[in-house]
C-alpha positions as CSV (number, residue, x, y, z in Angstrom):
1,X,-5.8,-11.4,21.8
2,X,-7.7,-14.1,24.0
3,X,-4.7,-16.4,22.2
4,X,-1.7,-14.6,24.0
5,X,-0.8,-13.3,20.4
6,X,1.0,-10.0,20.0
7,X,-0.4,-7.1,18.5
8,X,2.5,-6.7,16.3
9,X,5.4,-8.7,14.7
10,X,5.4,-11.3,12.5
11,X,2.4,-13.4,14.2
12,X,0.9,-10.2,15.3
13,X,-2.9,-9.6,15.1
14,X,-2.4,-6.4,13.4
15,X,0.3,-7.0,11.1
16,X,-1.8,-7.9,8.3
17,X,-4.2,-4.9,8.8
18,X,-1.2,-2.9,9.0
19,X,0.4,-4.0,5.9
20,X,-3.1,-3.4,3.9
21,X,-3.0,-0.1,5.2
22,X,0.6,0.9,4.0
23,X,0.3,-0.8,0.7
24,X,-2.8,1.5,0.2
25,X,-2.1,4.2,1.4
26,X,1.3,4.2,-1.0
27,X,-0.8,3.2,-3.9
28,X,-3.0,6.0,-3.3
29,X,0.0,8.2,-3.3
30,X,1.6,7.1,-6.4
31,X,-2.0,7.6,-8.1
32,X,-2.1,10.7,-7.0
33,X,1.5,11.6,-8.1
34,X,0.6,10.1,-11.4
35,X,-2.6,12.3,-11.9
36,X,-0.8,15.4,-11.2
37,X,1.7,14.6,-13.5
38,X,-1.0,14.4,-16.5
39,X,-2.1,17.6,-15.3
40,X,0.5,19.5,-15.8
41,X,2.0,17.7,-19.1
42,X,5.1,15.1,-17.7
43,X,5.1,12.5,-19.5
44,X,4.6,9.5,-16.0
45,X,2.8,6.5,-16.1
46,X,2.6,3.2,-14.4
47,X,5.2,0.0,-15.5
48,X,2.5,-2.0,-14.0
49,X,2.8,-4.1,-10.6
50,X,2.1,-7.4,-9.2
51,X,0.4,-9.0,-6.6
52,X,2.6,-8.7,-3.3
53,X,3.9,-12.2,-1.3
């Protein structure tokens, strides 16, 4: 912040916390999704993923 950067955008100081946080936050819901699925018998299960760019 000392810097004059913004808290958000594409320079933003938070941008990168922010994008950890949705990318974990969705992977816990797919997990999630997943494990229920097992539960009750649906045949679900992950195609696998890929490091993000």
């Amino acid at each position: 912040m000392y810097e004059g950067k913004g808290l958000i955008g594409e320079d933003g100081i938070f941008t990168k916390l922010m994008q950890r946080f949705i990318n974990a936050a969705l992977e816990g819901e797919v997990t999630a999704h997943i494990k229920e699925d097992k539960k009750v018998g649906r045949p679900n299960r992950r195609n696998g993923y890929t490091q993000k760019n």
